[in-house]
């Protein structure tokens, strides 16, 4: 774990701590628990995997909270759970396909919003409402197309790097 002395249980260095806290706030603004963002932020800059105990100690929160949010992040595809031979503890690390998963999650969210907007009733006699809904739907389609293009380019580049 970066800047952590496991024997002395040292705190994160200030720059890393600031990054981890800002990631927590960013994720909280997106509707996820702040601790989930803090876990993700820490693991994003940590080589290898960390145990739940390491994460709880480093972030200064309960192991139960870490466990709950690590599982949530695993279900979302941002983290992978691993193990070590002879060790019964679970370890977590940032997913190897994090970029692709992140883009796919954003693309799916844009599609859901656009589809909902397409279903919104357009009241008769209120052209400003119809125009507002149409504009909002249109901009979501543009964003969906753009993220879809980025995802396709990323997959193509990843295939070229692997091949």
Short mmCIF file of C-alpha atoms in Angstrom, two decimals, residues 19-85:
data_model
loop_
_atom_site.label_atom_id
_atom_site.label_comp_id
_atom_site.label_asym_id
_atom_site.label_seq_id
_atom_site.Cartn_x
_atom_site.Cartn_y
_atom_site.Cartn_z
CA UNK A 19 -6.51 12.41 -3.33
CA UNK A 20 -8.33 9.58 -1.51
CA UNK A 21 -10.63 12.03 0.29
CA UNK A 22 -11.44 13.92 -2.90
CA UNK A 23 -12.25 10.63 -4.65
CA UNK A 24 -14.62 9.82 -1.79
CA UNK A 25 -16.40 13.16 -2.19
CA UNK A 26 -16.60 12.74 -5.96
CA UNK A 27 -18.22 9.31 -5.63
CA UNK A 28 -20.55 10.61 -2.94
CA UNK A 29 -21.72 13.29 -5.38
CA UNK A 30 -22.54 10.46 -7.80
CA UNK A 31 -24.76 8.81 -5.20
CA UNK A 32 -22.39 6.18 -3.85
CA UNK A 33 -21.10 6.00 -0.28
CA UNK A 34 -18.08 8.19 0.39
CA UNK A 35 -16.17 5.22 1.79
CA UNK A 36 -16.63 3.38 -1.54
CA UNK A 37 -14.92 6.27 -3.31
CA UNK A 38 -12.15 6.36 -0.71
CA UNK A 39 -11.55 2.61 -1.13
CA UNK A 40 -11.49 2.98 -4.90
CA UNK A 41 -9.16 5.98 -4.72
CA UNK A 42 -6.72 4.15 -2.48
CA UNK A 43 -6.71 0.96 -4.54
CA UNK A 44 -6.40 2.93 -7.77
CA UNK A 45 -2.94 4.12 -6.67
CA UNK A 46 -1.92 0.95 -4.82
CA UNK A 47 0.10 -1.74 -6.57
CA UNK A 48 -1.20 -5.22 -5.92
CA UNK A 49 -4.02 -6.11 -3.55
CA UNK A 50 -4.91 -5.12 0.02
CA UNK A 51 -6.75 -7.04 2.71
CA UNK A 52 -9.89 -5.67 4.32
CA UNK A 53 -7.85 -5.19 7.51
CA UNK A 54 -5.25 -3.12 5.65
CA UNK A 55 -7.94 -0.98 4.02
CA UNK A 56 -9.83 -0.44 7.28
CA UNK A 57 -6.69 0.55 9.15
CA UNK A 58 -5.34 2.81 6.42
CA UNK A 59 -8.65 4.60 5.90
CA UNK A 60 -9.52 4.71 9.60
CA UNK A 61 -12.94 3.07 9.26
CA UNK A 62 -14.51 -0.14 10.46
CA UNK A 63 -13.76 -3.42 8.75
CA UNK A 64 -17.53 -3.97 8.37
CA UNK A 65 -17.86 -0.73 6.41
CA UNK A 66 -14.88 -1.61 4.24
CA UNK A 67 -16.29 -5.10 3.62
CA UNK A 68 -19.71 -3.80 2.58
CA UNK A 69 -18.37 -1.20 0.19
CA UNK A 70 -15.61 -3.42 -1.23
CA UNK A 71 -18.29 -5.97 -2.15
CA UNK A 72 -20.38 -3.20 -3.71
CA UNK A 73 -17.38 -2.07 -5.78
CA UNK A 74 -16.69 -5.66 -6.79
CA UNK A 75 -20.30 -6.05 -7.98
CA UNK A 76 -19.97 -2.86 -9.99
CA UNK A 77 -16.80 -4.20 -11.58
CA UNK A 78 -14.38 -1.62 -10.19
CA UNK A 79 -12.59 -4.05 -7.85
CA UNK A 80 -11.53 -7.67 -8.06
CA UNK A 81 -11.41 -9.97 -5.04
CA UNK A 82 -8.33 -12.16 -4.80
CA UNK A 83 -6.76 -14.53 -2.32
CA UNK A 84 -3.31 -15.71 -1.33
CA UNK A 85 -2.26 -19.31 -0.81
#
